[in-house]
PDB file of C-alpha atoms in Angstrom:
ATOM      1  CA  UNK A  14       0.000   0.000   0.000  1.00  0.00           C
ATOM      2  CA  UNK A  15       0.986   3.674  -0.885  1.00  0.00           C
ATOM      3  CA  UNK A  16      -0.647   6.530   1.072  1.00  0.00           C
ATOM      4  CA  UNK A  17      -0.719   9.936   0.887  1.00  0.00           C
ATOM      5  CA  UNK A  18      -1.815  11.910   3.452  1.00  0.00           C
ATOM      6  CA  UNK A  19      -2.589  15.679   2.148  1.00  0.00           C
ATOM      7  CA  UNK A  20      -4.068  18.823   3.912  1.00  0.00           C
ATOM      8  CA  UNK A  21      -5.587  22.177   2.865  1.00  0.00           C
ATOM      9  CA  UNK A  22      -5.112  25.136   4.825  1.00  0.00           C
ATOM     10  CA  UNK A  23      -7.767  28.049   4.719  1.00  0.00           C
ATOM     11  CA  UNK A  24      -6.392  30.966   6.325  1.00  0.00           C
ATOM     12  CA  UNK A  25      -7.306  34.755   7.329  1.00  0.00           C
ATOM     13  CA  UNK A  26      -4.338  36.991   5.933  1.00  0.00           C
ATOM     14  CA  UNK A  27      -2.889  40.307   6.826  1.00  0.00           C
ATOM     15  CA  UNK A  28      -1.120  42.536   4.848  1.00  0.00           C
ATOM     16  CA  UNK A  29       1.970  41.901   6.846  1.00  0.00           C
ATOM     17  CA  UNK A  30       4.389  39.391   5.507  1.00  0.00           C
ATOM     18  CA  UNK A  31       5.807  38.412   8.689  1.00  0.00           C
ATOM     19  CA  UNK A  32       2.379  37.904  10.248  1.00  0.00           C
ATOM     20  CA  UNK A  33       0.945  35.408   7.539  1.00  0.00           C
ATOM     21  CA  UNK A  34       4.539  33.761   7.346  1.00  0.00           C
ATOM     22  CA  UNK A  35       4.216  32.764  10.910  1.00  0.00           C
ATOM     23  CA  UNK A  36       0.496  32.242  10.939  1.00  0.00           C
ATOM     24  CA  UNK A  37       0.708  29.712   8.260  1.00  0.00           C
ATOM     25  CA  UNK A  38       3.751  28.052   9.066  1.00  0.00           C
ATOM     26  CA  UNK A  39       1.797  27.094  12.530  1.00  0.00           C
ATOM     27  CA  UNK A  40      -0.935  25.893  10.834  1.00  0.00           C
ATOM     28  CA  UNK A  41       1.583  23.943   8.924  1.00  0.00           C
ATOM     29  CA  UNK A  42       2.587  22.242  11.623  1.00  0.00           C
ATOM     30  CA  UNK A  43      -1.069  21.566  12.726  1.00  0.00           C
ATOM     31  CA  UNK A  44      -1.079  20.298   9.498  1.00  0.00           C
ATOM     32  CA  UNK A  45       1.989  18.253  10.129  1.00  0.00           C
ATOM     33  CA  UNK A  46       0.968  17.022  13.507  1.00  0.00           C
ATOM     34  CA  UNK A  47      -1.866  15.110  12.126  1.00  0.00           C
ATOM     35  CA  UNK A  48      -0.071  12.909   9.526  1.00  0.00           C
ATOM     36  CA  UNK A  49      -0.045  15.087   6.315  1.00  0.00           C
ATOM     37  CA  UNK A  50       2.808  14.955   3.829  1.00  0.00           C
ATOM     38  CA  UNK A  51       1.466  17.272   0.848  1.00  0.00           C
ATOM     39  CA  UNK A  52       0.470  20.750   2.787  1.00  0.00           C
ATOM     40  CA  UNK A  53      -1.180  23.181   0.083  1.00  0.00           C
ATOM     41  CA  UNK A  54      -1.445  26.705   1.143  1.00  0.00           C
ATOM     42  CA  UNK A  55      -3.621  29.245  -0.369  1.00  0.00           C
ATOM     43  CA  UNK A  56      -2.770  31.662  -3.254  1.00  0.00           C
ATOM     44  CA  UNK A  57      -0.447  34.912  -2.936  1.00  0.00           C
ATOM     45  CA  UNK A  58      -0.455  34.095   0.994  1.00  0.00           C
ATOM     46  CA  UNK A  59       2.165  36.824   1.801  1.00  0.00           C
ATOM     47  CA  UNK A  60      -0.257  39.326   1.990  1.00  0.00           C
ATOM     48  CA  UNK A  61      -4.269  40.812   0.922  1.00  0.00           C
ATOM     49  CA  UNK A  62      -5.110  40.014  -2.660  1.00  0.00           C
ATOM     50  CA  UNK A  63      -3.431  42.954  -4.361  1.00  0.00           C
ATOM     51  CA  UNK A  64      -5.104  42.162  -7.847  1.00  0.00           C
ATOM     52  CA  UNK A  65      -8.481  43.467  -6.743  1.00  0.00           C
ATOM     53  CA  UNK A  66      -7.126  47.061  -8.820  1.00  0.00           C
ATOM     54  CA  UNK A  67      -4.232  48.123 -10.394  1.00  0.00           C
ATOM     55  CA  UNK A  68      -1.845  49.985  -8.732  1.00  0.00           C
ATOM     56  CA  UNK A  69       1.732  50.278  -9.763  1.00  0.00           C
ATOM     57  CA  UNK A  70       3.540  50.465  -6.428  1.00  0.00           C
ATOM     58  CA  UNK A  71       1.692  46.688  -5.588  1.00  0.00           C
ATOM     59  CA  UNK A  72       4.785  45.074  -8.246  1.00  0.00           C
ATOM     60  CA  UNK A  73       7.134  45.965  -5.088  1.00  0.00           C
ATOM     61  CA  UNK A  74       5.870  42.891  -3.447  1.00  0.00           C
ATOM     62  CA  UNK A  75       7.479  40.769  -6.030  1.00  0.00           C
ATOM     63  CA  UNK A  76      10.688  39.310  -5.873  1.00  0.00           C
ATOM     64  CA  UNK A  77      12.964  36.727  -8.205  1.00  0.00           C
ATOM     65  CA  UNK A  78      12.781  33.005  -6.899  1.00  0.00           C
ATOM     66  CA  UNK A  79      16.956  32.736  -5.770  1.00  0.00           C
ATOM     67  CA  UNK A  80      16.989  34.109  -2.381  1.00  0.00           C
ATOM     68  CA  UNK A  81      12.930  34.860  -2.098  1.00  0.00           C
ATOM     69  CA  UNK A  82      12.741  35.294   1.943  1.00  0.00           C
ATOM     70  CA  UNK A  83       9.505  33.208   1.952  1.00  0.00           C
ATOM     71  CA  UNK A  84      10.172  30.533  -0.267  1.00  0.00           C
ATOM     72  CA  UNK A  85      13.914  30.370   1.993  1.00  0.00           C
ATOM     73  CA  UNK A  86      11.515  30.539   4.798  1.00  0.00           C
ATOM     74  CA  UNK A  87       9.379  27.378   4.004  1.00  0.00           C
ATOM     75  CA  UNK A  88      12.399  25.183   2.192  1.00  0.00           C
ATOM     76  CA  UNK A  89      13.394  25.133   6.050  1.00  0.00           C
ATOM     77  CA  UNK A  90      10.374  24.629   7.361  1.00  0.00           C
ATOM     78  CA  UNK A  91       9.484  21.704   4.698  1.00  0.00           C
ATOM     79  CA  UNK A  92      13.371  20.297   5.613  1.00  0.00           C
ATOM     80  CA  UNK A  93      12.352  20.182   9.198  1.00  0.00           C
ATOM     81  CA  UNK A  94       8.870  18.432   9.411  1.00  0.00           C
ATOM     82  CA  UNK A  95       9.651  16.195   6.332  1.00  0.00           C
ATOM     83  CA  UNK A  96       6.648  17.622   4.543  1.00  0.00           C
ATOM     84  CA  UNK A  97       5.857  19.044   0.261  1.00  0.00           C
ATOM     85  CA  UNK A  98       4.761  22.281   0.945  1.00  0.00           C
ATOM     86  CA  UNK A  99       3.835  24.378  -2.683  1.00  0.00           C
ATOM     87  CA  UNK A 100       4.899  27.846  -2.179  1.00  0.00           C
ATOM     88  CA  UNK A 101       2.602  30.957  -4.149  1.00  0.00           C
ATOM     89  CA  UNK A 102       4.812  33.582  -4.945  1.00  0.00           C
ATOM     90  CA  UNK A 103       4.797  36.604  -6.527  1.00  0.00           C
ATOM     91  CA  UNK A 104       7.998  36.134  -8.530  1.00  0.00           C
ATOM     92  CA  UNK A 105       9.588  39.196 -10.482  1.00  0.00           C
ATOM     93  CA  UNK A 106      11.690  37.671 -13.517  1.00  0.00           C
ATOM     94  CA  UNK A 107      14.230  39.870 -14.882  1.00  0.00           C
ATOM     95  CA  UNK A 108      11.554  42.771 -16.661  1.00  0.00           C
ATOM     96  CA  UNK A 109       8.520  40.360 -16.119  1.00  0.00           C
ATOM     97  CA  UNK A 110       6.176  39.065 -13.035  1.00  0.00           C
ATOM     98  CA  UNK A 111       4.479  35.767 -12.978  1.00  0.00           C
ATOM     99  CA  UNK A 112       2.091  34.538 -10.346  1.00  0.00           C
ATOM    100  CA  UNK A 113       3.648  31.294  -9.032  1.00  0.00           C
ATOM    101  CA  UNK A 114       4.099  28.376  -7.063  1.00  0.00           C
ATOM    102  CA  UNK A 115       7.955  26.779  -5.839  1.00  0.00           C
ATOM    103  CA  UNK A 116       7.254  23.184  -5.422  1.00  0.00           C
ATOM    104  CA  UNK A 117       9.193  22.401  -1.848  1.00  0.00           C
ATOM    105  CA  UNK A 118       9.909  18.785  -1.754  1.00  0.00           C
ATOM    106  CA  UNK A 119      10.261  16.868   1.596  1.00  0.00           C
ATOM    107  CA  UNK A 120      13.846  17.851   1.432  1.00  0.00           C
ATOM    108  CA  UNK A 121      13.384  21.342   1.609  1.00  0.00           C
ATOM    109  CA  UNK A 122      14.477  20.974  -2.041  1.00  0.00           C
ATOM    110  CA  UNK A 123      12.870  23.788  -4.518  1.00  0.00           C
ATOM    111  CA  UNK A 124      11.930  21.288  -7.071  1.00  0.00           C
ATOM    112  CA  UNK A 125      10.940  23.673  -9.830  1.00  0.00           C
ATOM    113  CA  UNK A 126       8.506  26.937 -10.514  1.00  0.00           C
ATOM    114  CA  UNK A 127       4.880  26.335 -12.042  1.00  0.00           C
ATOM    115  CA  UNK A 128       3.927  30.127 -13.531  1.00  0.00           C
ATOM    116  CA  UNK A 129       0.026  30.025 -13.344  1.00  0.00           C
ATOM    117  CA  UNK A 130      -0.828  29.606 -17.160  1.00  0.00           C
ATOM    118  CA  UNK A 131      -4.503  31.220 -17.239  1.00  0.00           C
ATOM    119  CA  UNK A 132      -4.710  34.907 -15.936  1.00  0.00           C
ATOM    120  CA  UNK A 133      -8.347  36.233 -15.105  1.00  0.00           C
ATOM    121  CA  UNK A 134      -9.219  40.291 -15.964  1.00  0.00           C
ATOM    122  CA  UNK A 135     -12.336  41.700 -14.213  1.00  0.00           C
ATOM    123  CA  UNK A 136     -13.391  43.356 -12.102  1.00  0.00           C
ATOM    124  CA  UNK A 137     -12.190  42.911  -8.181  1.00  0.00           C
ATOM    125  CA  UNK A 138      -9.425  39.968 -10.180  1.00  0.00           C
ATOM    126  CA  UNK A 139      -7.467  43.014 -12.820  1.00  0.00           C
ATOM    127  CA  UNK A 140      -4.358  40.000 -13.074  1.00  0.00           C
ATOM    128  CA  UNK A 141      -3.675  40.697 -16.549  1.00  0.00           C
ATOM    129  CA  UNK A 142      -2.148  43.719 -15.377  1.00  0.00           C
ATOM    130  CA  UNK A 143       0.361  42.246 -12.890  1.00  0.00           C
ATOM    131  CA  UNK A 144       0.933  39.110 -14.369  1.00  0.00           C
ATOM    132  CA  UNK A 145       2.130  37.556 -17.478  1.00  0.00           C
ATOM    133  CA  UNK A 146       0.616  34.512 -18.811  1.00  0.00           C
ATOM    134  CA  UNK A 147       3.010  31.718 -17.815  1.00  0.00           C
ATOM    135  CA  UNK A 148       5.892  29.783 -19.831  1.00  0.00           C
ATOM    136  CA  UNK A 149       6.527  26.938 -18.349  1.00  0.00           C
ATOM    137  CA  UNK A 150       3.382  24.753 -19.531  1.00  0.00           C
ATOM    138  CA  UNK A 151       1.964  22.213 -16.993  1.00  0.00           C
ATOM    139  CA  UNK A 152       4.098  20.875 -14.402  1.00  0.00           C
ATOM    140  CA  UNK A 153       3.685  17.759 -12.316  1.00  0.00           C
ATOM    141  CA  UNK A 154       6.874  16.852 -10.147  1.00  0.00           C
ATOM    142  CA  UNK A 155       7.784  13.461  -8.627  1.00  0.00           C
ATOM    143  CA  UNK A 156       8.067  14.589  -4.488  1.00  0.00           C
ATOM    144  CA  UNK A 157       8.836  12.143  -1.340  1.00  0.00           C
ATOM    145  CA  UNK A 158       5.478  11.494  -1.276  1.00  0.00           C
ATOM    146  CA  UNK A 159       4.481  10.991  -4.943  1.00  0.00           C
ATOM    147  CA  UNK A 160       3.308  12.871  -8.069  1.00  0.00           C
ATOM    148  CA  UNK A 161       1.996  16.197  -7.867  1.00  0.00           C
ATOM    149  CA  UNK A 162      -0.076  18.795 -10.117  1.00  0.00           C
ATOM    150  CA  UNK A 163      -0.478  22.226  -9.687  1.00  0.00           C
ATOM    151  CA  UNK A 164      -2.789  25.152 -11.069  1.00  0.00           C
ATOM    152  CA  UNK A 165      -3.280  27.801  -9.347  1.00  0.00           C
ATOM    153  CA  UNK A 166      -6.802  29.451  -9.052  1.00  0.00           C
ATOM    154  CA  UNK A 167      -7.762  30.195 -12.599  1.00  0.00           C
ATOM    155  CA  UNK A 168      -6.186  27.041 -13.779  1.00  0.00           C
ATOM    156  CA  UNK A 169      -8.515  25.529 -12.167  1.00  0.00           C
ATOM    157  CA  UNK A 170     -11.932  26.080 -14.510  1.00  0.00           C
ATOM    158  CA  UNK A 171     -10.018  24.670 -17.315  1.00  0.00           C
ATOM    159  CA  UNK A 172     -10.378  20.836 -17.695  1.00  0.00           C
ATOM    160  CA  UNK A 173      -8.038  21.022 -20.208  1.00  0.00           C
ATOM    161  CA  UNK A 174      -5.283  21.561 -17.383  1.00  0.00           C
ATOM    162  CA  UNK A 175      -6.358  19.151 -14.923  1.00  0.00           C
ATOM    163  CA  UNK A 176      -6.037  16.258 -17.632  1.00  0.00           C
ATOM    164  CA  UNK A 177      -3.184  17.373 -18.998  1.00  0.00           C
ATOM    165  CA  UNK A 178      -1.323  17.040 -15.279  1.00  0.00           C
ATOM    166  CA  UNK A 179      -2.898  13.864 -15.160  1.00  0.00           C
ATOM    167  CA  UNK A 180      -1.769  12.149 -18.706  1.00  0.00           C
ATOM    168  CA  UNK A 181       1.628  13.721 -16.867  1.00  0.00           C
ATOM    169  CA  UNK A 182       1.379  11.283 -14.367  1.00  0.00           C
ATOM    170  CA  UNK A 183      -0.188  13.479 -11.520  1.00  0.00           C
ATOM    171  CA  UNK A 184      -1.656  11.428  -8.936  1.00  0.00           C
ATOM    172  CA  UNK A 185      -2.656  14.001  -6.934  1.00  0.00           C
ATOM    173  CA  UNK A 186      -4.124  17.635  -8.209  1.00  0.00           C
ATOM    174  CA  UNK A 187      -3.626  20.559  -5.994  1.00  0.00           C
ATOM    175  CA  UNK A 188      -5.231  24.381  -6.152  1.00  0.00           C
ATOM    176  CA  UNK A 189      -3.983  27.286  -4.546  1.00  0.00           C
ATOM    177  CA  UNK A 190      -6.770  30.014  -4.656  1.00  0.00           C
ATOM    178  CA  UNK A 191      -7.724  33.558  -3.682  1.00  0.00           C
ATOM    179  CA  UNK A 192     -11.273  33.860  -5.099  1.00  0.00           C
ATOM    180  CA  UNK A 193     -14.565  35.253  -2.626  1.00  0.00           C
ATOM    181  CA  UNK A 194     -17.288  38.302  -3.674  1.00  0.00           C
ATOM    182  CA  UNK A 195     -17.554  40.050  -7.308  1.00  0.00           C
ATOM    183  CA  UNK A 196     -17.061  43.667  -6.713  1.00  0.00           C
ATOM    184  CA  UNK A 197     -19.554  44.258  -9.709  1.00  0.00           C
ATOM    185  CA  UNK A 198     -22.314  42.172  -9.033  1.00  0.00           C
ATOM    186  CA  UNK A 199     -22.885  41.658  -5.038  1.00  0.00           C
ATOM    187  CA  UNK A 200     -25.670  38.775  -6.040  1.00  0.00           C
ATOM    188  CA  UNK A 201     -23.209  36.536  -8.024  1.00  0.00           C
ATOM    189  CA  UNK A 202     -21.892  34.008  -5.534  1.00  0.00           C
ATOM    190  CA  UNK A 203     -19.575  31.381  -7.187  1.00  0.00           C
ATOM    191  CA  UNK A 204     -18.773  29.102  -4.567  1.00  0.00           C
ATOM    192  CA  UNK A 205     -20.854  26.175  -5.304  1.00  0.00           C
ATOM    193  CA  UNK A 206     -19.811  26.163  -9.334  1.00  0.00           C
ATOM    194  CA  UNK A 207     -16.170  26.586  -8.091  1.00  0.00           C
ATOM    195  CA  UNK A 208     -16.537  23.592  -6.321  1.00  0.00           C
ATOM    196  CA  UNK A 209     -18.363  21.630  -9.063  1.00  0.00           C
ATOM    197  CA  UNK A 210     -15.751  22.420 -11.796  1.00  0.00           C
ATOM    198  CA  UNK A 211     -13.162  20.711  -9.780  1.00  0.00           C
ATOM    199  CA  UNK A 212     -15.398  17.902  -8.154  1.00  0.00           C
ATOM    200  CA  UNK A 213     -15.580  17.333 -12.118  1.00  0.00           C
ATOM    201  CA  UNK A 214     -11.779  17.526 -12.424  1.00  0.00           C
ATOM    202  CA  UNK A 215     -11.503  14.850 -10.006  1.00  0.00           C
ATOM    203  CA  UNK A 216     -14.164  12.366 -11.511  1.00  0.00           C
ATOM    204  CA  UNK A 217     -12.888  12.651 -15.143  1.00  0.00           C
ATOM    205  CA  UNK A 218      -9.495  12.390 -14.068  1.00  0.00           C
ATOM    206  CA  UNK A 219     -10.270  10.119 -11.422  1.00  0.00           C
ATOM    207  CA  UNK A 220      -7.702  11.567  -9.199  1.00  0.00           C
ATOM    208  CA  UNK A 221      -8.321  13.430  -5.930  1.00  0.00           C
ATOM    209  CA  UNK A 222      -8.419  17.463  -6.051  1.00  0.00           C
ATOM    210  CA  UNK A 223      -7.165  19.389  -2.737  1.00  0.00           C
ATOM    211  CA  UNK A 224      -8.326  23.235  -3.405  1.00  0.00           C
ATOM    212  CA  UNK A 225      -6.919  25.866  -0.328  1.00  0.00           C
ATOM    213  CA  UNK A 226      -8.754  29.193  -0.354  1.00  0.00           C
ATOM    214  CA  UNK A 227      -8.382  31.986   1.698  1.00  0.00           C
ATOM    215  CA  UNK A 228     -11.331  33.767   3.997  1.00  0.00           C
ATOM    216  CA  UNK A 229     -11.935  37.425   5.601  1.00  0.00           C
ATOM    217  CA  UNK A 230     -12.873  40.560   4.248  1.00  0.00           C
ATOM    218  CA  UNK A 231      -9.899  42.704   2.725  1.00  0.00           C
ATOM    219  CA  UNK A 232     -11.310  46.093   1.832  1.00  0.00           C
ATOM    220  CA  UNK A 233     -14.347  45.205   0.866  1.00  0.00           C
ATOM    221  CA  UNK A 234     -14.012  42.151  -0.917  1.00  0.00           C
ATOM    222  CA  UNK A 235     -15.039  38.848   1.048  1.00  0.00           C
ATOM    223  CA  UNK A 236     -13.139  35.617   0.412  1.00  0.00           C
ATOM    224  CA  UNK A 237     -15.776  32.877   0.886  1.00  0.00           C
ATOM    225  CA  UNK A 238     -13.241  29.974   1.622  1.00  0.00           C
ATOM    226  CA  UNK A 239     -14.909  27.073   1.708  1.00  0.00           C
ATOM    227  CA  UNK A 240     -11.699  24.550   1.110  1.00  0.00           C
ATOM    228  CA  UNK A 241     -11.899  20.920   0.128  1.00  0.00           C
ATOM    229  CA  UNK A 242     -10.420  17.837  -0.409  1.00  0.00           C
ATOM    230  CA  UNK A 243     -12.463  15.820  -2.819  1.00  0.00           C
ATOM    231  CA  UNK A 244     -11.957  11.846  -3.938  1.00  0.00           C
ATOM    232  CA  UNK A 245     -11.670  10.468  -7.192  1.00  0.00           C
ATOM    233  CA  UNK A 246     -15.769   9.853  -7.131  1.00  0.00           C
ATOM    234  CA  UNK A 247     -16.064  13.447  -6.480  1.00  0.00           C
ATOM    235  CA  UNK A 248     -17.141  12.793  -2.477  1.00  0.00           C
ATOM    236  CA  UNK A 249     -15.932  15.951  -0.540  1.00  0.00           C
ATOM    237  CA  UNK A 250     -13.866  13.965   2.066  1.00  0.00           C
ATOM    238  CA  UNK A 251     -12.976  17.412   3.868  1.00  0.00           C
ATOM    239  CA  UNK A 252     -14.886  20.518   3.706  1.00  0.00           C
ATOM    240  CA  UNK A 253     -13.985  23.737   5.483  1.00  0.00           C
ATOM    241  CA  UNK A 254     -17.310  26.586   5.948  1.00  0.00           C
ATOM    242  CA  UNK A 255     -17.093  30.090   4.095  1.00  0.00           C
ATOM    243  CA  UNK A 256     -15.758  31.914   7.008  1.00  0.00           C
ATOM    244  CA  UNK A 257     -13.706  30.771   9.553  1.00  0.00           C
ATOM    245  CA  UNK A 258      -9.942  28.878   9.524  1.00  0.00           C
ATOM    246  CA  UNK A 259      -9.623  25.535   8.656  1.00  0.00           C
ATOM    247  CA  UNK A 260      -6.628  22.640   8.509  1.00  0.00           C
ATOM    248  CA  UNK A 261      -8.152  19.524   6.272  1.00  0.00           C
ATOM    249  CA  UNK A 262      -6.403  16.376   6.253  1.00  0.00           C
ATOM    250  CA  UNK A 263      -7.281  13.121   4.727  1.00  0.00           C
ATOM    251  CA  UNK A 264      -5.397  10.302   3.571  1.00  0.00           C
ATOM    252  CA  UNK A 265      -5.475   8.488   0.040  1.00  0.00           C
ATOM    253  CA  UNK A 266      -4.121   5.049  -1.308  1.00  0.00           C
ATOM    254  CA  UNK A 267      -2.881   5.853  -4.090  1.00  0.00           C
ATOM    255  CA  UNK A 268      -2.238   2.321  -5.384  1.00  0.00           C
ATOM    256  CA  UNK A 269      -5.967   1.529  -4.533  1.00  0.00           C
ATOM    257  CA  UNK A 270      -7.059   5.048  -6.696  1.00  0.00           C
ATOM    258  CA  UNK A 271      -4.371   3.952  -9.670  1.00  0.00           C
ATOM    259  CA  UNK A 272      -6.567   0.477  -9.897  1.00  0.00           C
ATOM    260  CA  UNK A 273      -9.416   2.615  -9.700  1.00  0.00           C
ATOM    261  CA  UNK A 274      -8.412   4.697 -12.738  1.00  0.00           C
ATOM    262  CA  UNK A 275      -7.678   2.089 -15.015  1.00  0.00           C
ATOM    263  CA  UNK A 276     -10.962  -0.052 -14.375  1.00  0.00           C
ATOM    264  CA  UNK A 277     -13.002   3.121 -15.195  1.00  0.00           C
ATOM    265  CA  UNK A 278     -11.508   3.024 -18.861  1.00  0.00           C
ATOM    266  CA  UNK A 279     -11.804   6.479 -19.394  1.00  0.00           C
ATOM    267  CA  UNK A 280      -8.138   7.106 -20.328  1.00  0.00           C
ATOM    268  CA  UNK A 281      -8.137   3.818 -22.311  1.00  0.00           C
ATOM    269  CA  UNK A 282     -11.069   4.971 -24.166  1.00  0.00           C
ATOM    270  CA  UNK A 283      -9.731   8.696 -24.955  1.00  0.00           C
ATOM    271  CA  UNK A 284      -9.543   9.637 -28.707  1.00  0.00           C
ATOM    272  CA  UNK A 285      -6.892  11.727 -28.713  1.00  0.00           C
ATOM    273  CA  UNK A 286      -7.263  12.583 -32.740  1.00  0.00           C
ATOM    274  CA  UNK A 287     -10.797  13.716 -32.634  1.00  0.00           C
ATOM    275  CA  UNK A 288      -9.927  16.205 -30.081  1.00  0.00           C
ATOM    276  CA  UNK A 289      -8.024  18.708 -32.627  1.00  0.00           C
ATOM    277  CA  UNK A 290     -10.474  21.319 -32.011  1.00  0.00           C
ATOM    278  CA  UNK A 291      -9.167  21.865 -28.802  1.00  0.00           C
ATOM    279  CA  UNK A 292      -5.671  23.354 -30.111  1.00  0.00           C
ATOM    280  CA  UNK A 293      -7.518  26.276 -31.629  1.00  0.00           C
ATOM    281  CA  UNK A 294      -9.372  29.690 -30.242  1.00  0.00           C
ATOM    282  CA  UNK A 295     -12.421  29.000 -31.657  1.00  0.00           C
ATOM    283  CA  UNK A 296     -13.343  25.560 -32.497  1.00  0.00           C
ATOM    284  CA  UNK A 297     -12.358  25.944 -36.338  1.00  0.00           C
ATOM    285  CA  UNK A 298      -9.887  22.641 -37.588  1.00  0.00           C
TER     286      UNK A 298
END
């Protein structure tokens, strides 16, 4: 048998980096302290959610990954309790900013940067002005623990990502996320589709999904939380509530899930050649 044990962390954040370092690195060892080996943290944890408007002076809170304080900061902390902890980053690269996650093996090892592919524009989410659209494609990286996939928040409405991590070799999808109340429309609450997409991720994939989101109200906009681990059949094993902390944990066998995936056929039955519409913008071959 082959477990994983994996844990989302739903956090309230300040806009003080030293404050949500320390906060998070305690719920880490929470985390820790109840058998988890994967620990996913939510996205662009250092601080508020900066991408709410567009302000010039919010690019100082990037920085390149050599020598990043928090990503130092959590390679020691991932050394030290034996745990993969991804790491969302705001990472300044030479001219150019990426949002980003360091993948932190058991080690304390940096593995490798994913640079979140999909950027949202709208209103109360203005990314495309801070970030550029990531070059580094999918990324799944063999850990201690086993074979990990990350998108971060975006990424994660587009199937098209979570089975491309999968046909990777993923055996384990994970989501760091900032996403709560639309500025625009007060009525609009996404929650429950935000949930569903993935829940679907998981099913079609059959691989399980472990999606961290952040809660509180920064400046007006409300972060609705509401964390999860789900299983390959799409049962949320660990749920956290829309407003308060949370440290889910839940272990997996992932020999028991491979078996799983190849008795539901659904990889065996893909048709890989039919599928060329999906290379283009707009569905014309």
């Amino acid at each position: 048998m082959r477990t994983l044990t994996v844990a989302a962390i739903q956090a309230q954040l300040t806009d003080d980096v030293e404050t949500n370092i320390l906060h998070l690195s305690d719920l880490v060892r929470q985390a820790h302290q109840r058998g988890a080996q994967l620990i996913v943290l939510p996205e662009l944890f250092e601080g508020h959610y900066f991408c709410k408007e567009e302000r010039e002076i919010h690019f100082q809170r990037a920085h390149p990954v050599k020598k990043h304080p928090t990503i130092a900061h959590f390679e020691a902390l991932a050394r030290e309790l034996e745990v993969v902890i991804p790491v969302s980053f705001f990472e300044k690269a030479g001219t150019v900013y990426y949002n980003s996650v360091a993948m932190i093996d058991a080690g304390g090892v940096n593995l490798g940067v994913y640079r979140k592919s999909h950027i949202p524009d709208g209103p109360g989410y203005e990314e495309k002005f801070y970030f550029r659209p990531g070059n580094t494609g999918f990324r799944v990286w063999r850990t201690r623990y086993g074979r990990i996939g990350v998108g971060i928040c975006w990424d994660q409405w587009f199937p098209e990502a979570a089975r491309v991590m999968t046909l990777m070799g993923a055996e384990v999808l994970v989501y760091p996320t900032a996403i709560g109340s639309e500025p625009h429309d007060p009525t609009l609450d996404t929650k429950d589709p935000w949930q569903r997409v993935m829940v679907g991720h998981a099913v079609a994939n059959v691989i399980p999904v472990v999606a961290a989101n952040r809660v509180g109200n920064e400046g007006g906009q409300v972060f609705y939380g509401s964390s999860f681990i789900a299983n390959p059949r799409g049962d949320l094993v660990a749920e956290a509530d829309r407003s308060q902390e949370a440290v889910l944990v839940h272990k997996f066998d992932l020999g028991e899930i491979e078996r799983l995936r190849a008795a539901y056929g659904f990889f065996r039955d893909r048709r890989p050649g039919l599928y060329k519409a999906l290379l283009t913008a707009d569905g014309v071959i």
